[in-house]
PDB file of C-alpha atoms in Angstrom:
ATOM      1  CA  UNK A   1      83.256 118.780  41.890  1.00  0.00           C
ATOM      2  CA  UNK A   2      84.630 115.499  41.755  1.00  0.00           C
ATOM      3  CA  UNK A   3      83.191 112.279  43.549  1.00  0.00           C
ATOM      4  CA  UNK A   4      85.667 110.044  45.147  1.00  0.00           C
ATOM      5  CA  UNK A   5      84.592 106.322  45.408  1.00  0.00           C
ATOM      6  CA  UNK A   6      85.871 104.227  48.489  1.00  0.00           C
ATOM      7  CA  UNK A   7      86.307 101.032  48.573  1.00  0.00           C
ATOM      8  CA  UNK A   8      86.153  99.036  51.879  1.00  0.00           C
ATOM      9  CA  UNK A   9      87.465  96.010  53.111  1.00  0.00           C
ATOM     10  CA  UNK A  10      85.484  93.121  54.694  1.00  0.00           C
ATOM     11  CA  UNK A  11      87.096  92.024  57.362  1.00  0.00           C
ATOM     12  CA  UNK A  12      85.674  89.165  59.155  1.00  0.00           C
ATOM     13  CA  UNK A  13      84.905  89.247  62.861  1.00  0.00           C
ATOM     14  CA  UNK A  14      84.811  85.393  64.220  1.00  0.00           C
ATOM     15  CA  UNK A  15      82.238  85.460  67.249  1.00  0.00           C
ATOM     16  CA  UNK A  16      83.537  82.761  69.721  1.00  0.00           C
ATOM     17  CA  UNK A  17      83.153  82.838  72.868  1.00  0.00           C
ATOM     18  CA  UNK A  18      85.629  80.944  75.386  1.00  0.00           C
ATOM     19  CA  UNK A  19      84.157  78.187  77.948  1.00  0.00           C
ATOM     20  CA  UNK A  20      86.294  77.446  80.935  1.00  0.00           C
ATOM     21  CA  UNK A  21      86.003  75.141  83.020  1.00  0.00           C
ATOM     22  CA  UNK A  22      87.729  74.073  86.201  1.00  0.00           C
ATOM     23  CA  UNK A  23      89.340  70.956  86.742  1.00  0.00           C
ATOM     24  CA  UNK A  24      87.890  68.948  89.019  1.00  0.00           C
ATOM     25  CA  UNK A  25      90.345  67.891  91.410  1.00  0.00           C
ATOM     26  CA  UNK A  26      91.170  71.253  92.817  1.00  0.00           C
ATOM     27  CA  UNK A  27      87.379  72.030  93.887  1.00  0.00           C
ATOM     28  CA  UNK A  28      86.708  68.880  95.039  1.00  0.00           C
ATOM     29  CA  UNK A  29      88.520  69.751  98.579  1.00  0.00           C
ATOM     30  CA  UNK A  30      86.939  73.202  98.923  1.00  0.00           C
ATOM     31  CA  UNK A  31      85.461  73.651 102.502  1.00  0.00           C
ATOM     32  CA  UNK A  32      83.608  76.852 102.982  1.00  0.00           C
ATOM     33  CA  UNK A  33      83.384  78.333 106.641  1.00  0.00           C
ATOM     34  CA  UNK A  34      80.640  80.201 107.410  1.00  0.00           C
ATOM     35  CA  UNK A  35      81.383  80.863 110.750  1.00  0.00           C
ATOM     36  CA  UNK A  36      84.438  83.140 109.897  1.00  0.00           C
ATOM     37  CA  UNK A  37      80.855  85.930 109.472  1.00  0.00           C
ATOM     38  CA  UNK A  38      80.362  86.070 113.127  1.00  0.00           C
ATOM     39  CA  UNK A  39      84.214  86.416 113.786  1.00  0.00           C
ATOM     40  CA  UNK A  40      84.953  89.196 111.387  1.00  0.00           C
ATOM     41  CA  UNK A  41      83.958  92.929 112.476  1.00  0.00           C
ATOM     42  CA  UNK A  42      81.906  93.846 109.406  1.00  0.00           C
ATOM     43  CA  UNK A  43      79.000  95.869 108.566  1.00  0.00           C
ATOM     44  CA  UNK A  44      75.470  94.190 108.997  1.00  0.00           C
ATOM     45  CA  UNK A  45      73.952  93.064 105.615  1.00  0.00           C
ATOM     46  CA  UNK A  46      77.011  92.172 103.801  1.00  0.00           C
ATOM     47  CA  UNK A  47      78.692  88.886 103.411  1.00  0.00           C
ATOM     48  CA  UNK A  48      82.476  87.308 104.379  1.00  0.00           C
ATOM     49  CA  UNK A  49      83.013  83.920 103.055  1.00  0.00           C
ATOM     50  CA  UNK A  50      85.758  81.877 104.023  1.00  0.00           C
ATOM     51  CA  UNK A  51      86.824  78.879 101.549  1.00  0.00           C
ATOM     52  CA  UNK A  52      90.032  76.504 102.515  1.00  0.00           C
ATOM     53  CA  UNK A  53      91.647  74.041  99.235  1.00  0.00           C
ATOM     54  CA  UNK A  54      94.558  71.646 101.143  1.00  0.00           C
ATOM     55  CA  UNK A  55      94.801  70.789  97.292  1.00  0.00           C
ATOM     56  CA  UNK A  56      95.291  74.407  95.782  1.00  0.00           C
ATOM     57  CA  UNK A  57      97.908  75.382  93.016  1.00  0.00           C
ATOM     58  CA  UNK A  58     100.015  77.634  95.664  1.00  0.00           C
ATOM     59  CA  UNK A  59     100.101  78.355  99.669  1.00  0.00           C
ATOM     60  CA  UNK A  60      99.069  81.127  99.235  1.00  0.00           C
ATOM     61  CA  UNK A  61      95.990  83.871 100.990  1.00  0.00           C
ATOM     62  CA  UNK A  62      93.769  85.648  99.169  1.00  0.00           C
ATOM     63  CA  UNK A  63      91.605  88.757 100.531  1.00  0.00           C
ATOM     64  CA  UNK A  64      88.681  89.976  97.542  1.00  0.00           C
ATOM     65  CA  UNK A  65      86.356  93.003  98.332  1.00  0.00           C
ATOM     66  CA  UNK A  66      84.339  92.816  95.743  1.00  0.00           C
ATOM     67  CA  UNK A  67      81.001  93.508  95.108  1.00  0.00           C
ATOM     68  CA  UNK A  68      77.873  91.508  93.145  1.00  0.00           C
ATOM     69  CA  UNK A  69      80.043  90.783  90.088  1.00  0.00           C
ATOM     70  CA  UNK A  70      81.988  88.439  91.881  1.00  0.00           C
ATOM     71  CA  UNK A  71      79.238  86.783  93.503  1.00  0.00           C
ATOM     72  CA  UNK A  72      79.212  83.418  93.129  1.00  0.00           C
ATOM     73  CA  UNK A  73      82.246  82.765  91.745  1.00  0.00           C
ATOM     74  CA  UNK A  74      84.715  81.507  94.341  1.00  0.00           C
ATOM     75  CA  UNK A  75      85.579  78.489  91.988  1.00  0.00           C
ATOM     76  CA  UNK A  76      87.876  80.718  90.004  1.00  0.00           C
ATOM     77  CA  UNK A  77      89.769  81.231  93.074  1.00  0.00           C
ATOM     78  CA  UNK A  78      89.749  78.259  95.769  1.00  0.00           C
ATOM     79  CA  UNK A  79      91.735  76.000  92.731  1.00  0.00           C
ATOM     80  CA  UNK A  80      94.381  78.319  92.857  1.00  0.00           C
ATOM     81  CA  UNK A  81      94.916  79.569  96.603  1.00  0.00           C
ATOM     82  CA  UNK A  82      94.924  77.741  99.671  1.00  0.00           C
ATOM     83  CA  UNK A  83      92.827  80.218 101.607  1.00  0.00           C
ATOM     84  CA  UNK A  84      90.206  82.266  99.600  1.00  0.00           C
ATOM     85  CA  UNK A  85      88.681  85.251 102.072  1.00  0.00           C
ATOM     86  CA  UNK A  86      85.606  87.232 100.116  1.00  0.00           C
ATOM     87  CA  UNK A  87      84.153  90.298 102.066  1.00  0.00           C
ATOM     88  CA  UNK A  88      81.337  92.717 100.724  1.00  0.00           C
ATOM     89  CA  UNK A  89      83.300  96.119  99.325  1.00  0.00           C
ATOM     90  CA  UNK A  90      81.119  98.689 101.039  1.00  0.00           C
ATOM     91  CA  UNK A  91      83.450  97.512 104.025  1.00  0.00           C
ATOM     92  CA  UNK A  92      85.404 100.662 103.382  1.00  0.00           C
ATOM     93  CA  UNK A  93      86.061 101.557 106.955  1.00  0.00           C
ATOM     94  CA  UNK A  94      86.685  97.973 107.843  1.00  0.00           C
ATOM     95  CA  UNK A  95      89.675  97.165 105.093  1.00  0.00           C
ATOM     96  CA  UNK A  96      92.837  97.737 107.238  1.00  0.00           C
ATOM     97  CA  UNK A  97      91.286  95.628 109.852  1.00  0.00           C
ATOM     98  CA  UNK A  98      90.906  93.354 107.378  1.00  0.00           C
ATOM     99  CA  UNK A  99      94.353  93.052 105.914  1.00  0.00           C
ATOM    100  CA  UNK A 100      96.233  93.243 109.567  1.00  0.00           C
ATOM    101  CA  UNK A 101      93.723  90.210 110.876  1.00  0.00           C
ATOM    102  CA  UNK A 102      93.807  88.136 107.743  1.00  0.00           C
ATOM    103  CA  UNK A 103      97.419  88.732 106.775  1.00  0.00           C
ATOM    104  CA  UNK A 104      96.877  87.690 103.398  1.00  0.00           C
ATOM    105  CA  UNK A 105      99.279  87.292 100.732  1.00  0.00           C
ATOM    106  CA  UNK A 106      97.423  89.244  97.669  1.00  0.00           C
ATOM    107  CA  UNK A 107      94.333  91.645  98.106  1.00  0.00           C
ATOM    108  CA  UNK A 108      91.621  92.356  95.496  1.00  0.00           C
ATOM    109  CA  UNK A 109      89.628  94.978  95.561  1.00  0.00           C
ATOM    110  CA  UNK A 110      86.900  94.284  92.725  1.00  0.00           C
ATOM    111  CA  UNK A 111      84.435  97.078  91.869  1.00  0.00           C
ATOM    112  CA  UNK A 112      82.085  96.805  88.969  1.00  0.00           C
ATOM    113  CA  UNK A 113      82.065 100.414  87.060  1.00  0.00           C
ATOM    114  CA  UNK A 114      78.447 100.854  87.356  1.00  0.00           C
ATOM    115  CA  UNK A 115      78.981 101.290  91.423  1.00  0.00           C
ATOM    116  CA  UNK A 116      80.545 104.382  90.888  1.00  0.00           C
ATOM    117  CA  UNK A 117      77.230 106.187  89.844  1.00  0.00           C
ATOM    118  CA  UNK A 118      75.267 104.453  92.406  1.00  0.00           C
ATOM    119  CA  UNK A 119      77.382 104.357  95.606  1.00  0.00           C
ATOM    120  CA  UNK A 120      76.984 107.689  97.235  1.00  0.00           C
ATOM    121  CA  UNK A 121      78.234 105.838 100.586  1.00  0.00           C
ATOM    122  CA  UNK A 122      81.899 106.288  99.139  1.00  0.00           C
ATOM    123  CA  UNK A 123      81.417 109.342  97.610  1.00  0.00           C
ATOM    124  CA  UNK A 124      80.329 111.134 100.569  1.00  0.00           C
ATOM    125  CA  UNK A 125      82.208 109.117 103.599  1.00  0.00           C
ATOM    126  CA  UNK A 126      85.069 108.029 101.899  1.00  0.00           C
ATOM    127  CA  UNK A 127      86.889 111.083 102.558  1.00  0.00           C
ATOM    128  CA  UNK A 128      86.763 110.620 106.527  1.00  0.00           C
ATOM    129  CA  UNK A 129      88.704 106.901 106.120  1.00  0.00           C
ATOM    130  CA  UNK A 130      92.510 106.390 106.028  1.00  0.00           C
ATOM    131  CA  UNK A 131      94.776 104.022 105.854  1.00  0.00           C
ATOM    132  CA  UNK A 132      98.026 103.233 106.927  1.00  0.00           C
TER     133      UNK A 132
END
């Protein structure tokens, strides 16, 4: 019996972390409208959030489901689009309508893994819902 000796390598793992900021002359023009809540059809308890940038990187519409990861962080997006449209995700029934009112130009749907376990919702009435 014969004992093999292994050497290993140290490799070093650098532990920097990236800090972005935004510059400040494309969120200085955001304009949130609140009142876009009461125009939209959604569910009761969930949000839609409306944000307009005349100084954006492009013309274009943006249309995010998403869910509490997201929350809060409309900066990342009102620099770059003109119009910025964030609805709650558990809008499932409500997405088409969505998409033919707003007519945006990209849609997000942003789902953080750990809803999976915990949203029976889509599980169970997901399979009633299409989509053209």
């Amino acid at each position: 019996h014969e004992e093999k000796q292994v050497a290993y390598l140290a490799v070093p793992i650098p532990e920097m972390v990236p800090v972005y900021t935004l510059k400040p002359e494309y969120s200085e023009s955001v304009v949130q409208d609140w009142e876009l809540a009461f125009k939209l059809d959604h569910m009761e308890g969930t949000s839609v959030q409306h944000f307009t940038n005349e100084k954006a990187l492009s013309d274009q519409t943006i249309l995010i489901l998403q869910d509490s990861f997201l929350q809060d962080n409309a900066k990342y997006f009102t620099y770059r689009y003109k119009e910025v449209y964030l609805i709650s995700r558990q809008n499932y029934e409500r997405m088409q309508y969505y998409v033919e009112t707003l007519r945006p130009d990209v849609v997000v749907y942003e789902n953080a893994e750990r809803s999976f376990v915990d949203d029976l919702y889509a599980y169970v009435n997901l399979a009633n819902v299409t989509y053209e």
